[in-house]
Amino acid sequence: MSIPVFSTIAELADWRAGLAQAGSSLALVPTMGALHAGHLALVAEASRNASAVVVSIFVNPLQFVPGEDIARYPRDLAGDLAKLAETAADAVFAPVPEEIYPDGPGSTLVRVAGISDVLCGRARPGHFEGVATVVAKLFNLTRPDVAVFGQKDAQQLAVIRRLVKDLNFPVRIVGIPTVREASGLALSSRNRYLSPAEKARAAAIYRALTAARALAQGQPAMPVPPLVDLVQTVLSEQAIDPEYVAVVDPGDFTPLAMVRRDQPALLAVAARVGSARLIDNIALNP
Ligand code: PAF
């Protein structure tokens, strides 16, 4: 069955008004398209949390930073719609940039201070402002009860949770576990940039994360440097030089010096493999 695709805010608003009239709840799955099994898992989770699901497909110019080539970002609307037709998605919102930013991107920006400035935020200054701004706009346009995001983008998830809390958006945020290939490589639209050989090398990222988790597990407390060293050693076997390896509090992304059994800790990595910038993370304790 084909899904209604709205390219304008007016069409989306009409559909949303119909849902409100029928008393139906709505879950939003925001995406930039080039959908893979990880996105489809977001849609499945969304359908468990609301009676209707809308998927947004929008390559947001505001979250690309100078030096990043938005034109090169993978786009495949026809393929995305074919995949979504097999899911519980009820509608797709796929606007052009002029619909979302009629005066050009950037006049009003939403900035979540602190979390946005470290790790990926330091490497990509302005990126999380772009994400927070478009997500705030998507929340205002779709008025979802629930929005679903992947834990692979753990820093993005933390930024959005903080955005919702600080700006009182009446939206429940659900995060779902990362979907991986059999090799452990986290699914990402950017994996399309990897050759088969680069994919095999990139699988070292998850091997490194799980090795560090195994080292930390079972210890009541452990300093962070040996964990970071272990990740770097495993990555270096595949000639991967990480942009960062860090252990942080998953709530606010402040760096941790110790991993303790009773305190949440997230080990996060960013690394370039070939022309792809890949990120991944793992919880070091329950
Ligand atoms: O994770 C993404 O695909 C994007 O950052 C998001 C949340 C859709 C905002 O453009």
PDB file of N, CA, C and O in Angstrom, residues 222-248:
ATOM      1  N   MET A 222      36.727   1.628  37.906  1.00  0.00           N
ATOM      2  CA  MET A 222      37.923   1.501  37.056  1.00  0.00           C
ATOM      3  C   MET A 222      38.239   2.843  36.408  1.00  0.00           C
ATOM      4  O   MET A 222      37.332   3.540  35.933  1.00  0.00           O
ATOM      5  N   PRO A 223      39.517   3.246  36.400  1.00  0.00           N
ATOM      6  CA  PRO A 223      39.852   4.509  35.742  1.00  0.00           C
ATOM      7  C   PRO A 223      39.659   4.413  34.221  1.00  0.00           C
ATOM      8  O   PRO A 223      39.776   3.336  33.643  1.00  0.00           O
ATOM      9  N   VAL A 224      39.384   5.550  33.616  1.00  0.00           N
ATOM     10  CA  VAL A 224      39.061   5.583  32.183  1.00  0.00           C
ATOM     11  C   VAL A 224      40.275   5.356  31.268  1.00  0.00           C
ATOM     12  O   VAL A 224      40.145   4.679  30.239  1.00  0.00           O
ATOM     13  N   PRO A 225      41.490   5.878  31.582  1.00  0.00           N
ATOM     14  CA  PRO A 225      42.582   5.789  30.593  1.00  0.00           C
ATOM     15  C   PRO A 225      42.856   4.384  30.049  1.00  0.00           C
ATOM     16  O   PRO A 225      43.037   4.239  28.828  1.00  0.00           O
ATOM     17  N   PRO A 226      42.865   3.289  30.871  1.00  0.00           N
ATOM     18  CA  PRO A 226      43.122   1.975  30.254  1.00  0.00           C
ATOM     19  C   PRO A 226      42.034   1.562  29.254  1.00  0.00           C
ATOM     20  O   PRO A 226      42.315   0.847  28.292  1.00  0.00           O
ATOM     21  N   LEU A 227      40.801   2.038  29.474  1.00  0.00           N
ATOM     22  CA  LEU A 227      39.713   1.718  28.541  1.00  0.00           C
ATOM     23  C   LEU A 227      39.940   2.428  27.207  1.00  0.00           C
ATOM     24  O   LEU A 227      39.791   1.841  26.135  1.00  0.00           O
ATOM     25  N   VAL A 228      40.329   3.690  27.305  1.00  0.00           N
ATOM     26  CA  VAL A 228      40.604   4.474  26.083  1.00  0.00           C
ATOM     27  C   VAL A 228      41.793   3.855  25.346  1.00  0.00           C
ATOM     28  O   VAL A 228      41.769   3.695  24.115  1.00  0.00           O
ATOM     29  N   ASP A 229      42.831   3.458  26.098  1.00  0.00           N
ATOM     30  CA  ASP A 229      44.016   2.838  25.467  1.00  0.00           C
ATOM     31  C   ASP A 229      43.624   1.575  24.718  1.00  0.00           C
ATOM     32  O   ASP A 229      44.089   1.329  23.601  1.00  0.00           O
ATOM     33  N   LEU A 230      42.753   0.773  25.349  1.00  0.00           N
ATOM     34  CA  LEU A 230      42.355  -0.488  24.714  1.00  0.00           C
ATOM     35  C   LEU A 230      41.610  -0.203  23.402  1.00  0.00           C
ATOM     36  O   LEU A 230      41.879  -0.842  22.374  1.00  0.00           O
ATOM     37  N   VAL A 231      40.706   0.766  23.420  1.00  0.00           N
ATOM     38  CA  VAL A 231      39.963   1.112  22.197  1.00  0.00           C
ATOM     39  C   VAL A 231      40.957   1.544  21.119  1.00  0.00           C
ATOM     40  O   VAL A 231      40.894   1.096  19.963  1.00  0.00           O
ATOM     41  N   GLN A 232      41.914   2.385  21.511  1.00  0.00           N
ATOM     42  CA  GLN A 232      42.871   2.887  20.515  1.00  0.00           C
ATOM     43  C   GLN A 232      43.723   1.755  19.942  1.00  0.00           C
ATOM     44  O   GLN A 232      44.016   1.724  18.746  1.00  0.00           O
ATOM     45  N   THR A 233      44.094   0.796  20.803  1.00  0.00           N
ATOM     46  CA  THR A 233      44.909  -0.342  20.332  1.00  0.00           C
ATOM     47  C   THR A 233      44.129  -1.168  19.310  1.00  0.00           C
ATOM     48  O   THR A 233      44.643  -1.511  18.246  1.00  0.00           O
ATOM     49  N   VAL A 234      42.863  -1.486  19.642  1.00  0.00           N
ATOM     50  CA  VAL A 234      42.066  -2.319  18.717  1.00  0.00           C
ATOM     51  C   VAL A 234      41.869  -1.571  17.384  1.00  0.00           C
ATOM     52  O   VAL A 234      41.965  -2.157  16.311  1.00  0.00           O
ATOM     53  N   LEU A 235      41.626  -0.252  17.471  1.00  0.00           N
ATOM     54  CA  LEU A 235      41.423   0.522  16.232  1.00  0.00           C
ATOM     55  C   LEU A 235      42.707   0.603  15.416  1.00  0.00           C
ATOM     56  O   LEU A 235      42.683   0.524  14.181  1.00  0.00           O
ATOM     57  N   SER A 236      43.835   0.727  16.122  1.00  0.00           N
ATOM     58  CA  SER A 236      45.102   0.899  15.389  1.00  0.00           C
ATOM     59  C   SER A 236      45.442  -0.359  14.583  1.00  0.00           C
ATOM     60  O   SER A 236      46.116  -0.288  13.559  1.00  0.00           O
ATOM     61  N   GLU A 237      44.938  -1.532  15.044  1.00  0.00           N
ATOM     62  CA  GLU A 237      45.180  -2.764  14.266  1.00  0.00           C
ATOM     63  C   GLU A 237      44.578  -2.662  12.864  1.00  0.00           C
ATOM     64  O   GLU A 237      44.974  -3.377  11.953  1.00  0.00           O
ATOM     65  N   GLN A 238      43.576  -1.785  12.716  1.00  0.00           N
ATOM     66  CA  GLN A 238      42.966  -1.576  11.389  1.00  0.00           C
ATOM     67  C   GLN A 238      43.341  -0.204  10.824  1.00  0.00           C
ATOM     68  O   GLN A 238      42.645   0.339   9.965  1.00  0.00           O
ATOM     69  N   ALA A 239      44.429   0.355  11.341  1.00  0.00           N
ATOM     70  CA  ALA A 239      44.918   1.683  10.908  1.00  0.00           C
ATOM     71  C   ALA A 239      43.814   2.744  11.009  1.00  0.00           C
ATOM     72  O   ALA A 239      43.697   3.607  10.140  1.00  0.00           O
ATOM     73  N   ILE A 240      43.011   2.659  12.067  1.00  0.00           N
ATOM     74  CA  ILE A 240      41.982   3.678  12.290  1.00  0.00           C
ATOM     75  C   ILE A 240      42.461   4.610  13.403  1.00  0.00           C
ATOM     76  O   ILE A 240      42.784   4.154  14.508  1.00  0.00           O
ATOM     77  N   ASP A 241      42.515   5.887  13.063  1.00  0.00           N
ATOM     78  CA  ASP A 241      42.981   6.897  14.018  1.00  0.00           C
ATOM     79  C   ASP A 241      41.744   7.683  14.468  1.00  0.00           C
ATOM     80  O   ASP A 241      41.229   8.507  13.715  1.00  0.00           O
ATOM     81  N   PRO A 242      41.235   7.432  15.677  1.00  0.00           N
ATOM     82  CA  PRO A 242      39.938   8.031  16.040  1.00  0.00           C
ATOM     83  C   PRO A 242      40.029   9.540  16.221  1.00  0.00           C
ATOM     84  O   PRO A 242      41.057  10.069  16.612  1.00  0.00           O
ATOM     85  N   GLU A 243      38.905  10.180  15.919  1.00  0.00           N
ATOM     86  CA  GLU A 243      38.797  11.629  16.175  1.00  0.00           C
ATOM     87  C   GLU A 243      38.672  11.859  17.682  1.00  0.00           C
ATOM     88  O   GLU A 243      39.245  12.779  18.233  1.00  0.00           O
ATOM     89  N   TYR A 244      37.880  11.021  18.326  1.00  0.00           N
ATOM     90  CA  TYR A 244      37.849  11.017  19.791  1.00  0.00           C
ATOM     91  C   TYR A 244      37.464   9.636  20.300  1.00  0.00           C
ATOM     92  O   TYR A 244      36.791   8.866  19.609  1.00  0.00           O
ATOM     93  N   VAL A 245      37.942   9.352  21.507  1.00  0.00           N
ATOM     94  CA  VAL A 245      37.478   8.191  22.287  1.00  0.00           C
ATOM     95  C   VAL A 245      37.230   8.772  23.666  1.00  0.00           C
ATOM     96  O   VAL A 245      38.136   9.351  24.271  1.00  0.00           O
ATOM     97  N   ALA A 246      36.007   8.675  24.180  1.00  0.00           N
ATOM     98  CA  ALA A 246      35.712   9.350  25.443  1.00  0.00           C
ATOM     99  C   ALA A 246      34.707   8.549  26.251  1.00  0.00           C
ATOM    100  O   ALA A 246      33.856   7.847  25.693  1.00  0.00           O
ATOM    101  N   VAL A 247      34.814   8.676  27.567  1.00  0.00           N
ATOM    102  CA  VAL A 247      33.801   8.096  28.454  1.00  0.00           C
ATOM    103  C   VAL A 247      33.084   9.267  29.103  1.00  0.00           C
ATOM    104  O   VAL A 247      33.718  10.153  29.700  1.00  0.00           O
ATOM    105  N   VAL A 248      31.763   9.290  28.937  1.00  0.00           N
ATOM    106  CA  VAL A 248      30.970  10.440  29.398  1.00  0.00           C
ATOM    107  C   VAL A 248      29.738   9.978  30.152  1.00  0.00           C
ATOM    108  O   VAL A 248      29.307   8.827  30.035  1.00  0.00           O
TER     109      VAL A 248
END
